[in-house]
Coordinates of C-alpha atoms and ligand atoms in Angstrom, one line a residue:
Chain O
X1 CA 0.0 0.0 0.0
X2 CA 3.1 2.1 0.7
X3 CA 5.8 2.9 -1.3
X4 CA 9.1 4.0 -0.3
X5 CA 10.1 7.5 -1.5
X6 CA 14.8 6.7 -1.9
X7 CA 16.5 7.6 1.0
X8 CA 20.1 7.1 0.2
X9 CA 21.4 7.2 3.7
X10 CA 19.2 5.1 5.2
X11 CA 20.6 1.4 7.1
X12 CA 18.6 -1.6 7.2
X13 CA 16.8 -2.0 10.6
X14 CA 15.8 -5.3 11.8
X15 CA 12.8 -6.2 14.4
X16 CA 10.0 -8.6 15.2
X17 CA 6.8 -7.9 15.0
X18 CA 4.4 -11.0 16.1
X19 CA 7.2 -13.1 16.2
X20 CA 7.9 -12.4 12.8
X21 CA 11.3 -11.0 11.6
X22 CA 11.3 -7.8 9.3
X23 CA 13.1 -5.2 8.3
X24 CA 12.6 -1.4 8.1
X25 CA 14.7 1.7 7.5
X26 CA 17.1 3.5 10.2
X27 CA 14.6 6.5 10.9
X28 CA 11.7 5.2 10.5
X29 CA 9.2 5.2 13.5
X30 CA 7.6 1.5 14.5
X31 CA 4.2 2.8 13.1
X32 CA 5.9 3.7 9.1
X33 CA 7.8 0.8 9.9
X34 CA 4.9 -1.5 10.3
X35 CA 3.2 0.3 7.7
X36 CA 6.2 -0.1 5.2
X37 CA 5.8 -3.8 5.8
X38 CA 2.6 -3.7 4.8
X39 CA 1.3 -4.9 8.1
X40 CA -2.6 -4.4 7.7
X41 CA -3.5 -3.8 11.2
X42 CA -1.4 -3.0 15.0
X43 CA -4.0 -3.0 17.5
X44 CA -7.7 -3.6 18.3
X45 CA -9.7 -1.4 20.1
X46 CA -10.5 -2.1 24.2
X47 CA -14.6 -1.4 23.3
X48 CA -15.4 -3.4 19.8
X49 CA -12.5 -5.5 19.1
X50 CA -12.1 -4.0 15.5
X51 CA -9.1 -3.7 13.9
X52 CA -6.9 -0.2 13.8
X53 CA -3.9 0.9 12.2
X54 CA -1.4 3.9 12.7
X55 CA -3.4 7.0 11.7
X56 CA -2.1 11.0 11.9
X57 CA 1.4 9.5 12.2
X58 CA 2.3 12.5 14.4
X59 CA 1.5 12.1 18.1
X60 CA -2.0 13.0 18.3
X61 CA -4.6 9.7 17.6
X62 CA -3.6 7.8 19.8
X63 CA -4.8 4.6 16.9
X64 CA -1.5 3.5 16.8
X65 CA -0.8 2.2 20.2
X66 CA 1.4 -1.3 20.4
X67 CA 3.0 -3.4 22.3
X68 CA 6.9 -2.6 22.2
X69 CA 9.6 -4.5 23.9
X70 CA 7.0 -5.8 26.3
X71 CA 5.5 -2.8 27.2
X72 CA 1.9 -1.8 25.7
X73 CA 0.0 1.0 24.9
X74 CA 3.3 3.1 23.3
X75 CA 2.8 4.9 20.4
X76 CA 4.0 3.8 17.8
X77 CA 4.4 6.7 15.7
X78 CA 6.4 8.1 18.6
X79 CA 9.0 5.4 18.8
X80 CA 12.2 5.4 16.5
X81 CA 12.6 1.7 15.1
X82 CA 15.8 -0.1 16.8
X83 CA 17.9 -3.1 15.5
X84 CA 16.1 -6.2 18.2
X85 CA 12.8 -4.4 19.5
X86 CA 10.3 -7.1 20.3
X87 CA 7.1 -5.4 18.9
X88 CA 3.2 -7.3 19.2
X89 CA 0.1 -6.4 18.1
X90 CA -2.2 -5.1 20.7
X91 CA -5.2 -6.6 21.5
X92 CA -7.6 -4.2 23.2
X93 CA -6.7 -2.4 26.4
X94 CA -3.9 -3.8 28.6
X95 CA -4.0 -4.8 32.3
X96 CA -1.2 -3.9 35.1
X97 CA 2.1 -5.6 34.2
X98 CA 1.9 -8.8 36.1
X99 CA 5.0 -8.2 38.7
X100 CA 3.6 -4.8 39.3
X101 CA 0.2 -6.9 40.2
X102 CA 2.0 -8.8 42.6
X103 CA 3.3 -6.2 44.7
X104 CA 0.0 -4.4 45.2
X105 CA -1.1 -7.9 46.0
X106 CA 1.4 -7.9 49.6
Chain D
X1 CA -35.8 40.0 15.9
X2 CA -34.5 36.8 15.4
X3 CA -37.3 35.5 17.1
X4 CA -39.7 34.5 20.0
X5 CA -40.1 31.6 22.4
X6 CA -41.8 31.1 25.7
X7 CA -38.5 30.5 27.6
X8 CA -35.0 31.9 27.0
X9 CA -32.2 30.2 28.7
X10 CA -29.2 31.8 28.3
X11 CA -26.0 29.2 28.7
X12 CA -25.5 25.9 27.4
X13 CA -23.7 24.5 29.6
X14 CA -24.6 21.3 31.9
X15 CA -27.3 23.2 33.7
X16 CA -28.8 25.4 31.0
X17 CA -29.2 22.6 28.8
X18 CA -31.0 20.3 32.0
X19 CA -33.4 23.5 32.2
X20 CA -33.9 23.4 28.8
X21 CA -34.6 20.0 27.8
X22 CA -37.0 19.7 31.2
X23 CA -38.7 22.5 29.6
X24 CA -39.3 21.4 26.2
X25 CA -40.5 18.6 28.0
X26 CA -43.1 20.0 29.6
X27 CA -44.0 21.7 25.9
X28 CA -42.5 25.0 26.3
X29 CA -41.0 26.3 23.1
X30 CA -37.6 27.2 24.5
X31 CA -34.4 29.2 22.9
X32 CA -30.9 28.2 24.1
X33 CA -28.4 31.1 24.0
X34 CA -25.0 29.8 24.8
X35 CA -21.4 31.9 24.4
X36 CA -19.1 29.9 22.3
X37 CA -16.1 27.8 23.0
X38 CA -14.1 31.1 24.5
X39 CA -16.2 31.4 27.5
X40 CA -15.1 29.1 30.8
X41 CA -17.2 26.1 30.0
X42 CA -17.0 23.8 33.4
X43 CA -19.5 21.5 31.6
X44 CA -16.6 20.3 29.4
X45 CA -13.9 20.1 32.0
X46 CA -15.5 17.9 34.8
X47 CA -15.2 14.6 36.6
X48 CA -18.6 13.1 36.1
X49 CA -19.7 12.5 39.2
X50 CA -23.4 12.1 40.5
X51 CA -22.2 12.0 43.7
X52 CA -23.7 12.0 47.0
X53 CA -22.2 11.3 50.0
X54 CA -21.1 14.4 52.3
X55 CA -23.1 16.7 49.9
X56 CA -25.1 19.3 51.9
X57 CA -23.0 19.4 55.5
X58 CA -24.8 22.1 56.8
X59 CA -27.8 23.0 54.3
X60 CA -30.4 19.3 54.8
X61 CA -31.9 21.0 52.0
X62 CA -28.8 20.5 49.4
X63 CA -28.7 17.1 51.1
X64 CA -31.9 16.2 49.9
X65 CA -32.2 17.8 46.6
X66 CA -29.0 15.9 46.0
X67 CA -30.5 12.8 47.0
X68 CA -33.5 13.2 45.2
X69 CA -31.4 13.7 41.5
X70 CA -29.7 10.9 42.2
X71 CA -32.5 8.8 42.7
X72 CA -34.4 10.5 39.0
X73 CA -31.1 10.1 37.5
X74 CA -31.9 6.0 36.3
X75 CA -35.2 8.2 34.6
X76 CA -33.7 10.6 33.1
X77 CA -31.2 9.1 31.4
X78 CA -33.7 6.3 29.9
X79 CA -36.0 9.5 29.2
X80 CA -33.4 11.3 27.0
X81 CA -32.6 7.8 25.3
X82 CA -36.6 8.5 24.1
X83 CA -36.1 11.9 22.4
X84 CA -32.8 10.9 20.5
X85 CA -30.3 11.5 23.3
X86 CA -27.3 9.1 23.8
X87 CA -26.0 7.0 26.1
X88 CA -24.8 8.3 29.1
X89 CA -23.1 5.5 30.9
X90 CA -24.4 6.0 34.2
X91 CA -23.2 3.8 36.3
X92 CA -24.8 4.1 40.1
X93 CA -22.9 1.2 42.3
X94 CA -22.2 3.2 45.2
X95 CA -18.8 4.9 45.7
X96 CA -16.1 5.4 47.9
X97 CA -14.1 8.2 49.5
X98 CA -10.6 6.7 50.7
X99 CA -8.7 8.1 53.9
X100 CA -5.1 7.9 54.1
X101 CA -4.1 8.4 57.6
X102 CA -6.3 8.2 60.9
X103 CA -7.2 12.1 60.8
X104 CA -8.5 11.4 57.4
X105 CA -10.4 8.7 58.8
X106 CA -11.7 10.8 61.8
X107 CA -12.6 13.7 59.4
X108 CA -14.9 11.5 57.3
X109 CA -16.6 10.1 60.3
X110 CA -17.5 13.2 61.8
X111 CA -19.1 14.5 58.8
X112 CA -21.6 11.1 58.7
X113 CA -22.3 12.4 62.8
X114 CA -22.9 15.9 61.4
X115 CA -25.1 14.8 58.8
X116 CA -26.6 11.9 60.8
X117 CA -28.8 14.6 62.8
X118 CA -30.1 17.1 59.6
X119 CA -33.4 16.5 58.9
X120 CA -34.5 14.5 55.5
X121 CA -32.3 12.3 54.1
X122 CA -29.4 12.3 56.8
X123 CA -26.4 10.9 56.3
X124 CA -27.7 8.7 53.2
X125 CA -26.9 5.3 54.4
X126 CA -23.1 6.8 54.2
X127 CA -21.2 4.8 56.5
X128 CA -17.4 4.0 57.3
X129 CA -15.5 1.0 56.5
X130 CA -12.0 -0.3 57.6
X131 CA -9.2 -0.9 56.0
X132 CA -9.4 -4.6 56.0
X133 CA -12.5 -4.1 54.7
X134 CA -11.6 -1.3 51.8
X135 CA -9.1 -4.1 50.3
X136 CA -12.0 -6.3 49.9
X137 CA -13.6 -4.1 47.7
X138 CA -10.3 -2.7 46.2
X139 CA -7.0 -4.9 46.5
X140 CA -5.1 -2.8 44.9
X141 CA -5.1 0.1 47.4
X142 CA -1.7 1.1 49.5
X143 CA -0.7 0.3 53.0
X144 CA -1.5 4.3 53.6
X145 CA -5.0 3.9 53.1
X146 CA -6.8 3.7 56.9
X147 CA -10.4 2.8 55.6
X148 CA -13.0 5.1 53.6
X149 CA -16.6 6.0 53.9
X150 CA -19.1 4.7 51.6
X151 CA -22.6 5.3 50.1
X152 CA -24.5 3.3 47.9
X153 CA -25.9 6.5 46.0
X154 CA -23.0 7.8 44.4
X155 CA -22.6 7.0 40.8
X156 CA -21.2 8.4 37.2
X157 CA -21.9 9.1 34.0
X158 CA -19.6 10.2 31.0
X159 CA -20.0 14.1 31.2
X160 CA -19.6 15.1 27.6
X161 CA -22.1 12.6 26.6
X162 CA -24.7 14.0 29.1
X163 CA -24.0 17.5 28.1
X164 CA -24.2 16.0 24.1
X165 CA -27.7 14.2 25.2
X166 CA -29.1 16.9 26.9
X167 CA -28.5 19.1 23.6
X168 CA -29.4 16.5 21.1
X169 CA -32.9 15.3 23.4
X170 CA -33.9 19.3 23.6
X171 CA -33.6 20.0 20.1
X172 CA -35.7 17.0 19.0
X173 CA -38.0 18.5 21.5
X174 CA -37.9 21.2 18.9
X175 CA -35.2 23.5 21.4
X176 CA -33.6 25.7 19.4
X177 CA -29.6 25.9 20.5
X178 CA -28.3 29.0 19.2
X179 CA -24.5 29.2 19.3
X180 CA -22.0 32.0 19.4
X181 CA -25.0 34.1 21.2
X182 CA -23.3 35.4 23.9
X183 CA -25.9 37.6 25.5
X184 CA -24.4 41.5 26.1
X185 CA -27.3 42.3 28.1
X186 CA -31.2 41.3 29.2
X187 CA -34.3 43.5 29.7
X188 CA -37.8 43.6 30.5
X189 CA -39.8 44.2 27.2
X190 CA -43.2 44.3 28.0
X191 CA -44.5 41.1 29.4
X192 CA -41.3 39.7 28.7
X193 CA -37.6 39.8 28.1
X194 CA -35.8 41.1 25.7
X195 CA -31.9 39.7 25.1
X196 CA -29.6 41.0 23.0
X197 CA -27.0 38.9 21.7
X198 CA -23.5 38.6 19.5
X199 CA -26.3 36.4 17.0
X200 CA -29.1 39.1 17.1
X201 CA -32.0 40.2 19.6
X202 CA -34.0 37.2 21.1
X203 CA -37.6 38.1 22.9
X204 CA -39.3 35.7 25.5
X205 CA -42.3 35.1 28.3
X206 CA -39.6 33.9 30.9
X207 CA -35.8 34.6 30.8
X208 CA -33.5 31.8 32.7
X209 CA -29.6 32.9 33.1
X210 CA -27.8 29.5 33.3
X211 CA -24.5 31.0 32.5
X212 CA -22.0 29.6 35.1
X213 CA -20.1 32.3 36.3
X214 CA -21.3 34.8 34.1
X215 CA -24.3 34.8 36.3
X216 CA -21.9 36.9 38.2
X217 CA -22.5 39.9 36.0
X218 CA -25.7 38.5 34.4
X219 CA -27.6 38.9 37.1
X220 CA -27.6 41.9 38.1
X221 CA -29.3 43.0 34.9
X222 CA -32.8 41.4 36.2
X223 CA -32.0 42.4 39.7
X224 CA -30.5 39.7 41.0
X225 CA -27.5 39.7 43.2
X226 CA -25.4 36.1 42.7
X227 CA -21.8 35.9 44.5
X228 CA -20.6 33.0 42.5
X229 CA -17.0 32.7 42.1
X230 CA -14.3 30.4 39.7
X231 CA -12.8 27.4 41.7
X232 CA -10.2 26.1 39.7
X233 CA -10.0 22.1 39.2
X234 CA -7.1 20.3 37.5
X235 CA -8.1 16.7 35.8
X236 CA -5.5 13.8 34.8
X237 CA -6.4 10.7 32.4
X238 CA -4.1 8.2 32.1
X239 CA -3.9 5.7 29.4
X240 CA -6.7 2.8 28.5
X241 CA -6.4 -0.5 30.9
X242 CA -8.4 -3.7 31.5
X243 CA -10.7 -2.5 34.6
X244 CA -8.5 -2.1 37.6
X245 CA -10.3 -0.4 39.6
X246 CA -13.7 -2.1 40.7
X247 CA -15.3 0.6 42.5
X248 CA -15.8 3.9 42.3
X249 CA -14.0 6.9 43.8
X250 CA -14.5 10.2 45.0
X251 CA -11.1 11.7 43.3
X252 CA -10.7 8.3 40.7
X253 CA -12.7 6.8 38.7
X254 CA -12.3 4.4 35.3
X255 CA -14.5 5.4 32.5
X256 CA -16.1 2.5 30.3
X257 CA -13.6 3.2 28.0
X258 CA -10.6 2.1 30.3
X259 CA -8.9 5.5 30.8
X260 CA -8.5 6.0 34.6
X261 CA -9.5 9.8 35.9
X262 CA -8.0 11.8 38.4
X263 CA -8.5 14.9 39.9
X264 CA -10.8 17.0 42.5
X265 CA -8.3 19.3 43.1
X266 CA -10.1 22.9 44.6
X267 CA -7.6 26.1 43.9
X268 CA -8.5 29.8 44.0
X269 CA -6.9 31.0 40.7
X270 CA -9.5 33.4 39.7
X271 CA -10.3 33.0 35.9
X272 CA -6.8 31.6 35.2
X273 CA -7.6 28.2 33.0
X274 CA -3.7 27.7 32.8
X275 CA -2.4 24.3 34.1
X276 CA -0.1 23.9 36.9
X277 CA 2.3 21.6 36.6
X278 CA 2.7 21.8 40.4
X279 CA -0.7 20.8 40.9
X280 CA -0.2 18.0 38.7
X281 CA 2.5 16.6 40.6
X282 CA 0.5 16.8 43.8
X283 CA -2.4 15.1 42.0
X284 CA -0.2 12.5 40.8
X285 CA 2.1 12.0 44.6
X286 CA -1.5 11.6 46.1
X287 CA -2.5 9.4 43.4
X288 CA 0.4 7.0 44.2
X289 CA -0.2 6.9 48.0
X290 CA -3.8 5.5 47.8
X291 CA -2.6 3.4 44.7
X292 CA 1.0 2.8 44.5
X293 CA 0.4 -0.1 41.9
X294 CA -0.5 2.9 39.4
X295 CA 3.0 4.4 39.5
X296 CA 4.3 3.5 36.3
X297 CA 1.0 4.7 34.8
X298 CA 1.0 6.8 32.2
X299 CA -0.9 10.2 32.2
X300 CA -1.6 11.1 28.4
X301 CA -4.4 13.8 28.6
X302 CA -4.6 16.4 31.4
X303 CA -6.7 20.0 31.8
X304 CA -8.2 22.1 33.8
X305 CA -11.3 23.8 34.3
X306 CA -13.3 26.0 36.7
X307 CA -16.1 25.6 38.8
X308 CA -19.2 27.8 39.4
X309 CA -18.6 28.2 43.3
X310 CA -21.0 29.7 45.7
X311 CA -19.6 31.7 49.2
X312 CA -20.8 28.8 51.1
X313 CA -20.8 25.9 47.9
X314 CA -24.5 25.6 47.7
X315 CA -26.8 26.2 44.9
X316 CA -28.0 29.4 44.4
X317 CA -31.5 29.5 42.9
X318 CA -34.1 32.3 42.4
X319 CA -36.6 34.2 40.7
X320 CA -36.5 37.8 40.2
X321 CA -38.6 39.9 42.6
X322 CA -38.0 43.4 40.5
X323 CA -38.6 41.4 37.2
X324 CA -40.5 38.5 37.9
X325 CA -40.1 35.4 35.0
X326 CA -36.3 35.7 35.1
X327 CA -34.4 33.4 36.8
X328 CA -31.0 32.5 38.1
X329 CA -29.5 29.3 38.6
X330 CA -26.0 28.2 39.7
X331 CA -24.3 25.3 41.2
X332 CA -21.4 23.5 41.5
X333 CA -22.3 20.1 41.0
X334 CA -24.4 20.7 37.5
X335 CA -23.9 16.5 36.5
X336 CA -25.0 15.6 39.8
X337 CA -27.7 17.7 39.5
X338 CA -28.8 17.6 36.3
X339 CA -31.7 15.3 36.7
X340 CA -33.4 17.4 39.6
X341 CA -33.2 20.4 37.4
X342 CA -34.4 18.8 34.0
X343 CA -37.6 17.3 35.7
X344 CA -37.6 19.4 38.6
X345 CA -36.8 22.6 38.1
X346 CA -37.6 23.3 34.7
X347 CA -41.6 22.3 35.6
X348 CA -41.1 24.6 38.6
X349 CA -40.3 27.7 36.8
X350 CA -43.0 27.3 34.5
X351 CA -45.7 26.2 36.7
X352 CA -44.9 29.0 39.2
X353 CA -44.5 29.1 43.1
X354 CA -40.3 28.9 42.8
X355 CA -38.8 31.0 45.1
X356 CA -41.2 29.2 47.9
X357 CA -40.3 25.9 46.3
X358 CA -36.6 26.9 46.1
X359 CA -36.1 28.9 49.4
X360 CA -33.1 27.4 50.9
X361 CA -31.7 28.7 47.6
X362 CA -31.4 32.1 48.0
X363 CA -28.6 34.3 48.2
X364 CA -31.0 35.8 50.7
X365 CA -28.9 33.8 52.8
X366 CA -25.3 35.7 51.8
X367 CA -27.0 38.9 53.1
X368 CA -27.9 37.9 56.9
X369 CA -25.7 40.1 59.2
X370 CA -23.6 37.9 61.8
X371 CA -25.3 37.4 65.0
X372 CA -23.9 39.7 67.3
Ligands
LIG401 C1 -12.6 20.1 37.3 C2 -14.1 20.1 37.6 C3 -14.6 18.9 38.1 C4 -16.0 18.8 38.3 N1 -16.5 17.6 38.7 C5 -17.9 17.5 38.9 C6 -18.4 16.3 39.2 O1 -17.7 15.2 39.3 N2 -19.8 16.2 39.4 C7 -20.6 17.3 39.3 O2 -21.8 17.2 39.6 N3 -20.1 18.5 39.0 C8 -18.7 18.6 38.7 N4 -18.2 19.8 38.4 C9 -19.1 21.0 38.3 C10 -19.9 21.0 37.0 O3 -19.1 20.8 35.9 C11 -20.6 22.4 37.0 O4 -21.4 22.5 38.1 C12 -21.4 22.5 35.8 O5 -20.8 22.2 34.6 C13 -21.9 24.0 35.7 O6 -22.7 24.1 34.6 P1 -23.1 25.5 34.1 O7 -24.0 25.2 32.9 O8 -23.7 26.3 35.2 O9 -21.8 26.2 33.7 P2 -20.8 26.1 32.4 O10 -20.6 24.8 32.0 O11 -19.7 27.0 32.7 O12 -21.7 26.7 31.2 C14 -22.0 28.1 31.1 C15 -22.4 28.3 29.7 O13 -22.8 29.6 29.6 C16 -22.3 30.1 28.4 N5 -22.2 31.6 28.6 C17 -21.4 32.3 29.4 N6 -21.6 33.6 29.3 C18 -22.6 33.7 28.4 C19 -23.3 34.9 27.9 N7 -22.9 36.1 28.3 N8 -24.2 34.6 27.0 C20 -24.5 33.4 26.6 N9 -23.9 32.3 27.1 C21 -23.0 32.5 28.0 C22 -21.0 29.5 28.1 O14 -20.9 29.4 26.7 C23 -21.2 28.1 28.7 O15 -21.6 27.1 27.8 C24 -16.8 19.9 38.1 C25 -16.3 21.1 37.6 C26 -14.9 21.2 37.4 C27 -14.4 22.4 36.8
LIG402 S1 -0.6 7.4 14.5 FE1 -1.8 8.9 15.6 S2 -0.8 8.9 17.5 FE2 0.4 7.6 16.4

């Protein structure tokens, strides 16, 4: 659905995303990155379950939050690309990260 | 003239628009003149509360008349679901005001004493519960928290879709909602009023100013003296979570959306809407001690807002003596309220009787000299 305009400078990036291993450009946030990939859709919503992608691109829409290195709800857009980030779909709102559960369990 | 109704209420807001839609309920053909988005607009900067416990320390009346919205509230909203409103999402499950610290505790029960001997609705069924007790309800809560009191009344709704329903049921009540009509001044015309506005010149039967703290200088134009005052309110939402947070609080509550809320901070800034980052911070710190699981939270959406505040905090509610058929109303609590004042209210003002009906209202009351 994308295509990339040439960026001469840019370095190959590589990541996960669902397991899977791709690759993006130095630069690019992990929303374009998923987009360039051709990844149809990051997250579903908390209220419907239906399907959203990375939107205004620019901080404001809050559609392309995701799960990055294990921690959800980042925005994407927001979030430069790095060489071994751990990204995963995000399915609806999160909980309380589990050891953080724990303690206000004691 | 751009035209004629039977009731002119001038403000949008929360409370202009219950007044309204209870009157084109009722069958009154009713003109809405409301500022525009530069005026102070607490109706879109609250906490959505319909809360009751601890409301009218001091004035049973208040106690009561906040009672008795709360228990119309289930009504109302179904009602405005009937003339094309939306969905409000009230939620009324009781809710809970958490101490941290024994004086905090002692505070709290003191007030259910207070209360326990007005007359009417008392204390209503508020009661205190332990700590032990609070992590029942709540196990996320910190080892600060001492115990809380609780009341089945309180409840919440989603303000901007109240405010949204309120506009949407009045105008298929065939309400008219005229925007950008900030109203430069009011007066009598005949039988009636006579406003002139930023939108043109508006004539009426009966005249309601519903204008938050404009009332201030409102007012006075249909004789009416009304002290209110800005009480500035800072509100922090964090980000969307699966529902942590089983009950409801006084200063946090989770929305149906999975945002958590913050706030009920009270500063006198006069009409300064600026945030305060210090504020925010003491929000936050306070936040933290009553849940310390939250601390890695993130906040992504904060504002502030200010309230319409009476001397004492209590409604203020009357009908003009030198100009009879214009009102003033202003509260503090206009979502808590709302219901009382859309099938209340409104049929009071147009069925006559109000300052009799409405006499613990009065700013009468800001006028009585000190007892010697
Ligand atoms: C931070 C905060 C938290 C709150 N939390 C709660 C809560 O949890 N529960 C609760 O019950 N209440 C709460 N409140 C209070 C509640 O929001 C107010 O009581 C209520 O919104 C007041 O409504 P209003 O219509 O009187 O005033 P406003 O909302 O201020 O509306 C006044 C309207 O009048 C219009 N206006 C002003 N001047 C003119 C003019 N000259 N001509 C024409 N129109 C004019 C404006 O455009 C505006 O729309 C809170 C308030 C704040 C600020
Ligand atoms: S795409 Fe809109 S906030 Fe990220």
């Amino acid at each position: 659905m994308f295509r990339r305009l040439p960026e001469p400078r840019a370095r190959a990036v590589h990541f996960t995303f669902e397991g899977e291993a791709l690759t993006a450009h130095s630069g690019d946030s992990v929303a374009a990155a998923l987009l360039g990939a051709g990844i149809g859709h990051s997250r579903t919503t908390p209220r419907s379950g239906t399907a959203r992608a990375p939107y205004c691109m620019m901080g404001v829409c809050f559609e392309c939050l995701i799960e990055i290195d294990g921690v959800a709800n980042r925005q994407g857009c927001l979030v430069e690309v790095r060489d071994g980030m751990t990204v995963r779909r995000q399915q609806g709102a999160p909980g309380l990260p589990e050891d953080l559960a724990d303690e206000g369990g004691k | 003239m751009a035209g004629s109704s039977d009731v002119i209420v001038v403000g949008g807001g929360l409370v202009g628009s219950a007044i309204a839609y209870g009157l084109a309920r009722e069958g009154a053909k009713v003109t809405i003149l409301d500022e525009g988005d530069v005026a102070f607009r607490a109706s879109r900067g609250n906490f959505g509360l319909v809360w009751v416990q601890g409301k009218g320390d001091g004035m049973p009346d208040y106690a009561s008349w906040t009672r008795r919205s709360k228990d119309l509230y289930q009504g109302f909203a179904d009602g405005m679901l009937e003339h094309n409103g939306r969905d409000i999402e009230l939620k009324q499950e009781g809710g809970l005001e958490l101490c941290l610290g024994e004086d905090a505790y002692r505070e709290n029960e003191d007030e259910i004493r207070r209360m326990h001997n007005q007359p009417g609705v008392g204390e209503n069924d508020r009661r205190m519960i332990d700590a032990e007790e609070v992590r029942k309800i709540m196990p996320l809560v910190g080892p600060e928290v001492t115990g809380a009191s609780f009341s089945p009344h309180d409840g919440h709704v989603n303000p901007l879709y109240l405010l949204h329903s309120l506009h949407a049921a009045a105008r298929q009540l065939g309400a008219r909602y005229v925007s950008g009509g900030k109203t430069l001044s009011i007066a009598r015309d005949g039988d009636g009023f006579r406003a002139e506005t930023e939108a043109g010149v508006f004539r009426s039967g009966k005249l309601v100013i519903a204008a938050g703290i404009a009332n201030k200088w409102l007012a006075p134009m249909v004789g009416l003296d009304i002290p209110v005052n800005p009480n500035r309110g800072h509100i922090l939402i964090t980000e969307r979570m699966q529902p942590v947070m089983p009950m409801l609080l006084v200063n946090a509550r989770q929305t149906a959306d999975g945002t958590i809320n913050f706030g009920n901070s009270h500063e006198d800034a006069g009409y300064d809407t600026s945030i305060s980052p210090a504020k925010l911070g003491e929000i936050a710190r306070n936040v933290v001690r009553y849940f310390p699981i939250l601390k890695n939270v993130r906040v992504v959406r904060t504002w502030s807002a200010l309230r319409v505040m009476a001397p004492d905090g209590f409604p203020i509610y009357r009908e003009s003596e030198t100009a009879p058929g214009a009102f003033s109303i202003s509260c503090h609590s206009g979502v808590t309220l709302a219901a009382a004042h859309a099938l209340d209210l409104a049929p009071t003002i147009l069925n006559g009787g109000f300052n009799d009906r409405f006499a613990a209202f009065s700013p009468e009351r800001f006028n009585v000299s000190p007892a010697a």
